[in-house]
PDB file of C-alpha atoms and ligand atoms in Angstrom:
ATOM      1  CA  UNK A1219      46.613   5.082 -28.544  1.00  0.00           C
ATOM      2  CA  UNK A1220      44.696   2.052 -29.777  1.00  0.00           C
ATOM      3  CA  UNK A1221      46.790  -0.732 -31.247  1.00  0.00           C
ATOM      4  CA  UNK A1222      45.457  -1.511 -34.698  1.00  0.00           C
ATOM      5  CA  UNK A1223      45.596  -5.119 -35.828  1.00  0.00           C
ATOM      6  CA  UNK A1224      46.885  -5.461 -39.381  1.00  0.00           C
ATOM      7  CA  UNK A1225      44.637  -8.359 -40.408  1.00  0.00           C
ATOM      8  CA  UNK A1226      41.377  -6.886 -41.704  1.00  0.00           C
ATOM      9  CA  UNK A1227      38.183  -7.640 -39.812  1.00  0.00           C
ATOM     10  CA  UNK A1228      36.335  -6.983 -43.062  1.00  0.00           C
ATOM     11  CA  UNK A1229      37.701  -6.692 -46.604  1.00  0.00           C
ATOM     12  CA  UNK A1230      35.979  -5.995 -49.915  1.00  0.00           C
ATOM     13  CA  UNK A1231      37.679  -6.648 -53.223  1.00  0.00           C
ATOM     14  CA  UNK A1232      36.652  -5.328 -56.627  1.00  0.00           C
ATOM     15  CA  UNK A1233      33.126  -4.443 -55.567  1.00  0.00           C
ATOM     16  CA  UNK A1234      30.771  -3.091 -58.237  1.00  0.00           C
ATOM     17  CA  UNK A1235      27.053  -2.551 -57.826  1.00  0.00           C
ATOM     18  CA  UNK A1236      24.558  -1.720 -60.536  1.00  0.00           C
ATOM     19  CA  UNK A1237      20.993  -0.614 -59.914  1.00  0.00           C
ATOM     20  CA  UNK A1238      19.582  -0.994 -63.426  1.00  0.00           C
ATOM     21  CA  UNK A1239      21.476   1.596 -65.476  1.00  0.00           C
ATOM     22  CA  UNK A1240      22.968   3.287 -62.404  1.00  0.00           C
ATOM     23  CA  UNK A1241      26.469   2.168 -61.491  1.00  0.00           C
ATOM     24  CA  UNK A1242      26.445   2.944 -57.771  1.00  0.00           C
ATOM     25  CA  UNK A1243      29.865   1.327 -57.110  1.00  0.00           C
ATOM     26  CA  UNK A1244      32.705   0.742 -59.545  1.00  0.00           C
ATOM     27  CA  UNK A1245      35.525  -1.699 -58.640  1.00  0.00           C
ATOM     28  CA  UNK A1246      35.938  -0.613 -55.019  1.00  0.00           C
ATOM     29  CA  UNK A1247      38.497  -2.221 -52.672  1.00  0.00           C
ATOM     30  CA  UNK A1248      37.986  -1.530 -48.983  1.00  0.00           C
ATOM     31  CA  UNK A1249      39.190  -2.919 -45.664  1.00  0.00           C
ATOM     32  CA  UNK A1250      38.973  -2.145 -41.965  1.00  0.00           C
ATOM     33  CA  UNK A1251      41.037  -3.732 -39.193  1.00  0.00           C
ATOM     34  CA  UNK A1252      40.189  -4.441 -35.539  1.00  0.00           C
ATOM     35  CA  UNK A1253      40.635  -1.265 -33.481  1.00  0.00           C
ATOM     36  CA  UNK A1254      40.581   0.919 -36.595  1.00  0.00           C
ATOM     37  CA  UNK A1255      38.128   3.726 -37.355  1.00  0.00           C
ATOM     38  CA  UNK A1256      37.710   4.310 -41.093  1.00  0.00           C
ATOM     39  CA  UNK A1257      35.585   7.241 -42.248  1.00  0.00           C
ATOM     40  CA  UNK A1258      33.848   6.829 -45.574  1.00  0.00           C
ATOM     41  CA  UNK A1259      33.213  10.195 -47.186  1.00  0.00           C
ATOM     42  CA  UNK A1260      31.661  11.428 -50.411  1.00  0.00           C
ATOM     43  CA  UNK A1261      28.981  13.714 -51.776  1.00  0.00           C
ATOM     44  CA  UNK A1262      25.288  12.802 -51.937  1.00  0.00           C
ATOM     45  CA  UNK A1263      24.822   9.809 -54.216  1.00  0.00           C
ATOM     46  CA  UNK A1264      28.551   8.907 -54.177  1.00  0.00           C
ATOM     47  CA  UNK A1265      27.777   5.314 -53.126  1.00  0.00           C
ATOM     48  CA  UNK A1266      28.541   5.377 -49.381  1.00  0.00           C
ATOM     49  CA  UNK A1267      25.282   3.805 -48.182  1.00  0.00           C
ATOM     50  CA  UNK A1268      25.447   1.270 -51.018  1.00  0.00           C
ATOM     51  CA  UNK A1269      28.963   0.219 -49.971  1.00  0.00           C
ATOM     52  CA  UNK A1270      27.821  -0.110 -46.351  1.00  0.00           C
ATOM     53  CA  UNK A1271      24.819  -2.202 -47.457  1.00  0.00           C
ATOM     54  CA  UNK A1272      27.171  -4.514 -49.357  1.00  0.00           C
ATOM     55  CA  UNK A1273      29.297  -4.816 -46.181  1.00  0.00           C
ATOM     56  CA  UNK A1274      26.220  -5.604 -44.072  1.00  0.00           C
ATOM     57  CA  UNK A1275      24.813  -8.179 -46.514  1.00  0.00           C
ATOM     58  CA  UNK A1276      21.687  -6.086 -47.197  1.00  0.00           C
ATOM     59  CA  UNK A1277      22.584  -5.750 -50.907  1.00  0.00           C
ATOM     60  CA  UNK A1278      24.511  -8.309 -52.932  1.00  0.00           C
ATOM     61  CA  UNK A1279      27.304  -6.809 -55.053  1.00  0.00           C
ATOM     62  CA  UNK A1280      27.081  -7.217 -58.850  1.00  0.00           C
ATOM     63  CA  UNK A1281      30.797  -8.109 -58.806  1.00  0.00           C
ATOM     64  CA  UNK A1282      33.510  -8.587 -56.220  1.00  0.00           C
ATOM     65  CA  UNK A1283      34.200 -10.550 -53.046  1.00  0.00           C
ATOM     66  CA  UNK A1284      33.712 -10.042 -49.305  1.00  0.00           C
ATOM     67  CA  UNK A1285      36.045 -11.475 -46.653  1.00  0.00           C
ATOM     68  CA  UNK A1286      35.382 -11.487 -42.924  1.00  0.00           C
ATOM     69  CA  UNK A1287      38.344 -12.147 -40.638  1.00  0.00           C
ATOM     70  CA  UNK A1288      40.278 -13.429 -43.648  1.00  0.00           C
ATOM     71  CA  UNK A1289      37.635 -15.864 -44.887  1.00  0.00           C
ATOM     72  CA  UNK A1290      35.601 -15.294 -48.064  1.00  0.00           C
ATOM     73  CA  UNK A1291      31.855 -15.364 -47.447  1.00  0.00           C
ATOM     74  CA  UNK A1292      29.255 -16.668 -49.859  1.00  0.00           C
ATOM     75  CA  UNK A1293      25.463 -16.283 -49.709  1.00  0.00           C
ATOM     76  CA  UNK A1294      26.067 -13.284 -47.494  1.00  0.00           C
ATOM     77  CA  UNK A1295      23.004 -11.684 -45.851  1.00  0.00           C
ATOM     78  CA  UNK A1296      22.315  -9.478 -42.765  1.00  0.00           C
ATOM     79  CA  UNK A1297      21.632 -12.435 -40.494  1.00  0.00           C
ATOM     80  CA  UNK A1298      24.874 -14.198 -41.490  1.00  0.00           C
ATOM     81  CA  UNK A1299      26.681 -10.847 -41.129  1.00  0.00           C
ATOM     82  CA  UNK A1300      25.362 -10.486 -37.584  1.00  0.00           C
ATOM     83  CA  UNK A1301      26.435 -14.068 -36.755  1.00  0.00           C
ATOM     84  CA  UNK A1302      29.912 -13.192 -38.045  1.00  0.00           C
ATOM     85  CA  UNK A1303      29.983 -10.039 -35.880  1.00  0.00           C
ATOM     86  CA  UNK A1304      29.126  -7.374 -38.477  1.00  0.00           C
ATOM     87  CA  UNK A1305      26.489  -4.961 -37.118  1.00  0.00           C
ATOM     88  CA  UNK A1306      24.947  -2.127 -39.108  1.00  0.00           C
ATOM     89  CA  UNK A1307      23.333   1.052 -37.822  1.00  0.00           C
ATOM     90  CA  UNK A1308      21.169   2.268 -40.699  1.00  0.00           C
ATOM     91  CA  UNK A1309      20.688   5.843 -41.927  1.00  0.00           C
ATOM     92  CA  UNK A1310      16.929   5.137 -41.739  1.00  0.00           C
ATOM     93  CA  UNK A1311      16.831   3.517 -38.309  1.00  0.00           C
ATOM     94  CA  UNK A1312      15.564   0.017 -37.662  1.00  0.00           C
ATOM     95  CA  UNK A1313      14.148   0.162 -34.142  1.00  0.00           C
ATOM     96  CA  UNK A1314      10.732  -1.238 -33.225  1.00  0.00           C
ATOM     97  CA  UNK A1315       8.530   1.783 -32.410  1.00  0.00           C
ATOM     98  CA  UNK A1316       5.952  -0.030 -30.278  1.00  0.00           C
ATOM     99  CA  UNK A1317       8.541  -1.433 -27.838  1.00  0.00           C
ATOM    100  CA  UNK A1318      10.550   0.228 -25.087  1.00  0.00           C
ATOM    101  CA  UNK A1319      14.293   0.975 -25.199  1.00  0.00           C
ATOM    102  CA  UNK A1320      15.363  -2.075 -23.214  1.00  0.00           C
ATOM    103  CA  UNK A1321      13.306  -4.510 -25.324  1.00  0.00           C
ATOM    104  CA  UNK A1322      14.888  -2.975 -28.425  1.00  0.00           C
ATOM    105  CA  UNK A1323      18.338  -3.445 -26.880  1.00  0.00           C
ATOM    106  CA  UNK A1324      17.700  -7.094 -25.934  1.00  0.00           C
ATOM    107  CA  UNK A1325      15.495  -8.036 -28.918  1.00  0.00           C
ATOM    108  CA  UNK A1326      15.594 -11.808 -29.420  1.00  0.00           C
ATOM    109  CA  UNK A1327      17.577 -12.279 -26.179  1.00  0.00           C
ATOM    110  CA  UNK A1328      15.049 -11.072 -23.568  1.00  0.00           C
ATOM    111  CA  UNK A1329      15.610 -12.536 -20.055  1.00  0.00           C
ATOM    112  CA  UNK A1330      12.668 -14.726 -18.997  1.00  0.00           C
ATOM    113  CA  UNK A1331      10.936 -15.088 -15.610  1.00  0.00           C
ATOM    114  CA  UNK A1332      11.978 -18.171 -13.590  1.00  0.00           C
ATOM    115  CA  UNK A1333      10.593 -21.656 -14.361  1.00  0.00           C
ATOM    116  CA  UNK A1334       7.723 -22.494 -14.882  1.00  0.00           C
ATOM    117  CA  UNK A1335       6.758 -19.029 -16.222  1.00  0.00           C
ATOM    118  CA  UNK A1336       9.748 -19.204 -18.609  1.00  0.00           C
ATOM    119  CA  UNK A1337       7.947 -22.062 -20.380  1.00  0.00           C
ATOM    120  CA  UNK A1338       5.319 -19.560 -21.514  1.00  0.00           C
ATOM    121  CA  UNK A1339       7.920 -17.031 -22.643  1.00  0.00           C
ATOM    122  CA  UNK A1340       7.115 -14.482 -19.911  1.00  0.00           C
ATOM    123  CA  UNK A1341       9.781 -11.781 -20.007  1.00  0.00           C
ATOM    124  CA  UNK A1342      11.440 -10.604 -16.782  1.00  0.00           C
ATOM    125  CA  UNK A1343      10.990  -6.889 -17.482  1.00  0.00           C
ATOM    126  CA  UNK A1344      12.522  -5.748 -14.213  1.00  0.00           C
ATOM    127  CA  UNK A1345      15.711  -7.684 -14.938  1.00  0.00           C
ATOM    128  CA  UNK A1346      15.709  -6.553 -18.563  1.00  0.00           C
ATOM    129  CA  UNK A1347      15.496  -2.873 -17.546  1.00  0.00           C
ATOM    130  CA  UNK A1348      18.266  -3.371 -14.971  1.00  0.00           C
ATOM    131  CA  UNK A1349      20.523  -5.126 -17.517  1.00  0.00           C
ATOM    132  CA  UNK A1350      19.863  -2.379 -20.074  1.00  0.00           C
ATOM    133  CA  UNK A1351      20.578   0.356 -17.538  1.00  0.00           C
ATOM    134  CA  UNK A1352      23.875  -1.343 -16.679  1.00  0.00           C
ATOM    135  CA  UNK A1353      24.836  -1.834 -20.346  1.00  0.00           C
ATOM    136  CA  UNK A1354      24.076   1.794 -21.223  1.00  0.00           C
ATOM    137  CA  UNK A1355      26.089   2.884 -18.158  1.00  0.00           C
ATOM    138  CA  UNK A1356      29.072   0.820 -19.327  1.00  0.00           C
ATOM    139  CA  UNK A1357      28.816   2.374 -22.783  1.00  0.00           C
ATOM    140  CA  UNK A1358      28.742   5.837 -21.198  1.00  0.00           C
ATOM    141  CA  UNK A1359      25.390   6.485 -22.886  1.00  0.00           C
ATOM    142  CA  UNK A1360      22.824   8.824 -21.403  1.00  0.00           C
ATOM    143  CA  UNK A1361      19.468   8.732 -23.136  1.00  0.00           C
ATOM    144  CA  UNK A1362      15.833   8.334 -22.033  1.00  0.00           C
ATOM    145  CA  UNK A1363      15.040   5.698 -19.327  1.00  0.00           C
ATOM    146  CA  UNK A1364      15.067   2.085 -20.652  1.00  0.00           C
ATOM    147  CA  UNK A1365      11.310   1.753 -19.909  1.00  0.00           C
ATOM    148  CA  UNK A1366      10.485   4.536 -22.426  1.00  0.00           C
ATOM    149  CA  UNK A1367       8.735   3.486 -25.662  1.00  0.00           C
ATOM    150  CA  UNK A1368      10.818   4.134 -28.767  1.00  0.00           C
ATOM    151  CA  UNK A1369       7.919   5.947 -30.478  1.00  0.00           C
ATOM    152  CA  UNK A1370       8.186   8.598 -27.738  1.00  0.00           C
ATOM    153  CA  UNK A1371      11.890   9.262 -28.332  1.00  0.00           C
ATOM    154  CA  UNK A1372      13.411  12.187 -30.190  1.00  0.00           C
ATOM    155  CA  UNK A1373      15.367  11.498 -33.398  1.00  0.00           C
ATOM    156  CA  UNK A1374      18.642  11.860 -31.496  1.00  0.00           C
ATOM    157  CA  UNK A1375      17.580   9.513 -28.703  1.00  0.00           C
ATOM    158  CA  UNK A1376      16.580   6.909 -31.298  1.00  0.00           C
ATOM    159  CA  UNK A1377      19.942   7.224 -32.997  1.00  0.00           C
ATOM    160  CA  UNK A1378      21.799   6.757 -29.726  1.00  0.00           C
ATOM    161  CA  UNK A1379      19.615   3.728 -28.902  1.00  0.00           C
ATOM    162  CA  UNK A1380      20.317   2.137 -32.309  1.00  0.00           C
ATOM    163  CA  UNK A1381      24.075   2.584 -31.916  1.00  0.00           C
ATOM    164  CA  UNK A1382      23.901   1.259 -28.350  1.00  0.00           C
ATOM    165  CA  UNK A1383      22.068  -1.849 -29.538  1.00  0.00           C
ATOM    166  CA  UNK A1384      24.812  -2.678 -32.046  1.00  0.00           C
ATOM    167  CA  UNK A1385      27.489  -1.909 -29.429  1.00  0.00           C
ATOM    168  CA  UNK A1386      25.841  -4.135 -26.809  1.00  0.00           C
ATOM    169  CA  UNK A1387      25.769  -7.059 -29.252  1.00  0.00           C
ATOM    170  CA  UNK A1388      29.420  -6.623 -30.171  1.00  0.00           C
ATOM    171  CA  UNK A1389      30.547  -6.232 -26.537  1.00  0.00           C
ATOM    172  CA  UNK A1390      28.707  -9.476 -25.721  1.00  0.00           C
ATOM    173  CA  UNK A1391      30.382 -11.182 -28.672  1.00  0.00           C
ATOM    174  CA  UNK A1392      33.772  -9.770 -27.647  1.00  0.00           C
ATOM    175  CA  UNK A1393      34.574  -8.182 -31.020  1.00  0.00           C
ATOM    176  CA  UNK A1394      33.423  -7.493 -34.544  1.00  0.00           C
ATOM    177  CA  UNK A1395      32.714  -4.695 -36.984  1.00  0.00           C
ATOM    178  CA  UNK A1396      30.231  -1.854 -36.645  1.00  0.00           C
ATOM    179  CA  UNK A1397      28.983   0.009 -39.710  1.00  0.00           C
ATOM    180  CA  UNK A1398      27.393   3.384 -39.078  1.00  0.00           C
ATOM    181  CA  UNK A1399      25.568   5.409 -41.714  1.00  0.00           C
ATOM    182  CA  UNK A1400      25.581   9.075 -40.690  1.00  0.00           C
ATOM    183  CA  UNK A1401      25.201   8.356 -36.972  1.00  0.00           C
ATOM    184  CA  UNK A1402      25.328  12.016 -35.946  1.00  0.00           C
ATOM    185  CA  UNK A1403      23.135  13.515 -38.697  1.00  0.00           C
ATOM    186  CA  UNK A1404      20.172  13.974 -36.328  1.00  0.00           C
ATOM    187  CA  UNK A1405      22.164  14.792 -33.206  1.00  0.00           C
ATOM    188  CA  UNK A1406      22.735  17.984 -31.260  1.00  0.00           C
ATOM    189  CA  UNK A1407      26.101  19.033 -29.870  1.00  0.00           C
ATOM    190  CA  UNK A1408      26.088  17.033 -26.657  1.00  0.00           C
ATOM    191  CA  UNK A1409      24.800  13.797 -28.187  1.00  0.00           C
ATOM    192  CA  UNK A1410      27.285  14.089 -31.061  1.00  0.00           C
ATOM    193  CA  UNK A1411      30.072  14.283 -28.453  1.00  0.00           C
ATOM    194  CA  UNK A1412      28.581  11.264 -26.659  1.00  0.00           C
ATOM    195  CA  UNK A1413      28.513   9.230 -29.888  1.00  0.00           C
ATOM    196  CA  UNK A1414      32.061  10.372 -30.655  1.00  0.00           C
ATOM    197  CA  UNK A1415      33.217   9.033 -27.280  1.00  0.00           C
ATOM    198  CA  UNK A1416      31.295   5.793 -27.805  1.00  0.00           C
ATOM    199  CA  UNK A1417      32.952   5.307 -31.213  1.00  0.00           C
ATOM    200  CA  UNK A1418      36.405   5.813 -29.655  1.00  0.00           C
ATOM    201  CA  UNK A1419      35.587   3.469 -26.780  1.00  0.00           C
ATOM    202  CA  UNK A1420      34.480   0.758 -29.227  1.00  0.00           C
ATOM    203  CA  UNK A1421      37.716   1.151 -31.194  1.00  0.00           C
ATOM    204  CA  UNK A1422      39.717   0.882 -27.960  1.00  0.00           C
ATOM    205  CA  UNK A1423      37.813  -2.341 -27.214  1.00  0.00           C
ATOM    206  CA  UNK A1424      39.129  -3.670 -30.545  1.00  0.00           C
ATOM    207  CA  UNK A1425      36.062  -3.271 -32.753  1.00  0.00           C
ATOM    208  CA  UNK A1426      36.528  -2.365 -36.403  1.00  0.00           C
ATOM    209  CA  UNK A1427      34.516   0.751 -37.197  1.00  0.00           C
ATOM    210  CA  UNK A1428      33.273   2.147 -40.493  1.00  0.00           C
ATOM    211  CA  UNK A1429      31.763   5.582 -40.215  1.00  0.00           C
ATOM    212  CA  UNK A1430      29.858   7.234 -43.056  1.00  0.00           C
ATOM    213  CA  UNK A1431      29.550  10.902 -42.303  1.00  0.00           C
ATOM    214  CA  UNK A1432      29.207  14.390 -43.751  1.00  0.00           C
ATOM    215  CA  UNK A1433      30.548  15.737 -40.452  1.00  0.00           C
ATOM    216  CA  UNK A1434      34.162  16.600 -41.307  1.00  0.00           C
ATOM    217  CA  UNK A1435      35.175  17.768 -37.803  1.00  0.00           C
ATOM    218  CA  UNK A1436      33.955  14.407 -36.390  1.00  0.00           C
ATOM    219  CA  UNK A1437      35.831  12.548 -39.137  1.00  0.00           C
ATOM    220  CA  UNK A1438      39.028  14.501 -38.392  1.00  0.00           C
ATOM    221  CA  UNK A1439      38.687  13.882 -34.642  1.00  0.00           C
ATOM    222  CA  UNK A1440      38.109  10.136 -34.633  1.00  0.00           C
ATOM    223  CA  UNK A1441      39.406   8.538 -37.860  1.00  0.00           C
ATOM    224  CA  UNK A1442      42.576   6.527 -38.303  1.00  0.00           C
ATOM    225  CA  UNK A1443      42.013   6.382 -42.052  1.00  0.00           C
ATOM    226  CA  UNK A1444      39.811   8.215 -44.548  1.00  0.00           C
ATOM    227  CA  UNK A1445      38.305   6.721 -47.705  1.00  0.00           C
ATOM    228  CA  UNK A1446      36.547   8.951 -50.233  1.00  0.00           C
ATOM    229  CA  UNK A1447      34.088   7.866 -52.916  1.00  0.00           C
ATOM    230  CA  UNK A1448      33.214   9.942 -55.927  1.00  0.00           C
ATOM    231  CA  UNK A1449      30.441   8.733 -58.247  1.00  0.00           C
ATOM    232  CA  UNK A1450      30.960   5.149 -57.133  1.00  0.00           C
ATOM    233  CA  UNK A1451      34.759   5.091 -57.460  1.00  0.00           C
ATOM    234  CA  UNK A1452      37.270   5.191 -54.641  1.00  0.00           C
ATOM    235  CA  UNK A1453      39.318   8.353 -55.140  1.00  0.00           C
ATOM    236  CA  UNK A1454      41.245   8.463 -51.845  1.00  0.00           C
ATOM    237  CA  UNK A1455      42.326   5.997 -49.162  1.00  0.00           C
ATOM    238  CA  UNK A1456      44.734   7.757 -46.819  1.00  0.00           C
ATOM    239  CA  UNK A1457      45.870   7.813 -43.197  1.00  0.00           C
ATOM    240  CA  UNK A1458      44.227  10.590 -41.184  1.00  0.00           C
ATOM    241  CA  UNK A1459      47.657  12.248 -40.870  1.00  0.00           C
ATOM    242  CA  UNK A1460      47.814  12.595 -44.674  1.00  0.00           C
ATOM    243  CA  UNK A1461      44.465  14.352 -44.965  1.00  0.00           C
ATOM    244  CA  UNK A1462      43.471  17.902 -44.233  1.00  0.00           C
ATOM    245  CA  UNK A1463      40.213  19.739 -44.740  1.00  0.00           C
ATOM    246  CA  UNK A1464      41.100  21.201 -48.154  1.00  0.00           C
ATOM    247  CA  UNK A1465      42.420  17.925 -49.572  1.00  0.00           C
ATOM    248  CA  UNK A1466      39.334  16.057 -48.370  1.00  0.00           C
ATOM    249  CA  UNK A1467      37.038  18.615 -50.014  1.00  0.00           C
ATOM    250  CA  UNK A1468      38.978  18.314 -53.279  1.00  0.00           C
ATOM    251  CA  UNK A1469      38.572  14.504 -53.198  1.00  0.00           C
ATOM    252  CA  UNK A1470      34.867  14.769 -52.386  1.00  0.00           C
ATOM    253  CA  UNK A1471      34.202  17.244 -55.189  1.00  0.00           C
ATOM    254  CA  UNK A1472      36.345  15.302 -57.660  1.00  0.00           C
ATOM    255  CA  UNK A1473      38.942  18.031 -58.144  1.00  0.00           C
ATOM    256  CA  UNK A1474      41.749  15.587 -57.121  1.00  0.00           C
ATOM    257  CA  UNK A1475      42.412  11.912 -56.363  1.00  0.00           C
ATOM    258  CA  UNK A1476      44.737  10.069 -53.963  1.00  0.00           C
ATOM    259  CA  UNK A1477      43.730   6.424 -54.393  1.00  0.00           C
TER     260      UNK A1477
HETATM  261  N1  LIG Z1120      17.751   0.890 -54.176  1.00  0.00           N
HETATM  262  C1  LIG Z1120      18.235   1.653 -55.172  1.00  0.00           C
HETATM  263  N2  LIG Z1120      17.723   1.582 -56.429  1.00  0.00           N
HETATM  264  C2  LIG Z1120      18.206   2.326 -57.419  1.00  0.00           C
HETATM  265  N3  LIG Z1120      19.228   3.201 -57.306  1.00  0.00           N
HETATM  266  C3  LIG Z1120      19.783   3.311 -56.088  1.00  0.00           C
HETATM  267  C4  LIG Z1120      19.313   2.557 -54.952  1.00  0.00           C
HETATM  268  N4  LIG Z1120      20.068   2.890 -53.868  1.00  0.00           N
HETATM  269  C5  LIG Z1120      20.931   3.808 -54.311  1.00  0.00           C
HETATM  270  N5  LIG Z1120      20.785   4.074 -55.634  1.00  0.00           N
HETATM  271  C6  LIG Z1120      21.582   4.995 -56.442  1.00  0.00           C
HETATM  272  O1  LIG Z1120      22.948   4.657 -56.248  1.00  0.00           O
HETATM  273  C7  LIG Z1120      23.736   5.847 -56.118  1.00  0.00           C
HETATM  274  C8  LIG Z1120      24.461   5.825 -54.783  1.00  0.00           C
HETATM  275  O2  LIG Z1120      23.509   5.992 -53.727  1.00  0.00           O
HETATM  276  P1  LIG Z1120      23.886   5.916 -52.185  1.00  0.00           P
HETATM  277  O3  LIG Z1120      22.620   5.873 -51.415  1.00  0.00           O
HETATM  278  O4  LIG Z1120      24.848   4.808 -51.977  1.00  0.00           O
HETATM  279  O5  LIG Z1120      24.633   7.309 -51.983  1.00  0.00           O
HETATM  280  P2  LIG Z1120      25.238   7.981 -50.652  1.00  0.00           P
HETATM  281  O6  LIG Z1120      26.689   8.233 -50.933  1.00  0.00           O
HETATM  282  O7  LIG Z1120      24.887   7.187 -49.472  1.00  0.00           O
HETATM  283  O8  LIG Z1120      24.494   9.395 -50.633  1.00  0.00           O
HETATM  284  P3  LIG Z1120      23.921  10.273 -49.381  1.00  0.00           P
HETATM  285  O9  LIG Z1120      25.082  11.065 -48.855  1.00  0.00           O
HETATM  286  O10 LIG Z1120      22.920  11.172 -50.046  1.00  0.00           O
HETATM  287  O11 LIG Z1120      23.297   9.362 -48.372  1.00  0.00           O
HETATM  288  C9  LIG Z1120      22.787   7.013 -56.313  1.00  0.00           C
HETATM  289  O12 LIG Z1120      22.864   7.414 -57.657  1.00  0.00           O
HETATM  290  C10 LIG Z1120      21.437   6.442 -55.980  1.00  0.00           C
HETATM  291  O13 LIG Z1120      20.433   7.099 -56.684  1.00  0.00           O
HETATM  292 MG1  LIG Z1121      23.635   7.526 -47.804  1.00  0.00          MG
END
């Protein structure tokens, strides 16, 4: 059993978000602690992706505050989030199609050939592929070979690569928060199981994990806590042990609340 730290890795307080007339989020409090897996559930349009984008710095909230490891952040954006150890895996993936898997994994941190070739920025591809193969092995990830171009990958292989990239960064940093927007939506049975294992392994390594999903069996298997949004409001925030399938469906549909 993973020991869950009580100090949140990431905390949101009183978050509201308006898109013109649409109130996508209404006064939402949210937190996730190191080693904890929190599933964020809700029907289409409930505000899940919006809340994740606020957590990742992609969208600024209209109201409310964000704290990372206990410290309030201002002028928050995705690059600052990444520096502070918050990595997002988007619903619409953000890999570079024209590059291979290992370059996508090491983007911005590619190993260079020895001096003097390093002066010209020549990448040591052989080393990069070997490092990537080793990293994927450590993560327990089996996907296409690291030399394969991303544009040649299936939707599932891309998804696994995107999650692996965030995981690699956090393992190198030694901790942080990973935000995943429907990571298994495009996956078959075996790759869903692989991602499930990877999520659990990251939690055991002490990462804080926020998982947006419509996959209730996955949510029931991996979550420590379940948060449900309904039309932008938080309607439930309960330990996994206090949730069952029927209660979750009633929160999602708005028939009941437990917040
Ligand atoms: N960029 C945007 N501009 C305007 N409205 C937006 C924008 N992004 C989201 N919305 C609106 O905000 C609400 C919440 O959308 P959001 O994408 O967060 O839902 P979701 O819970 O992720 O849904 P799904 O399960 O379909 O992915 C919706 O009404 C949506 O139309
Ligand atoms: Mg969404």
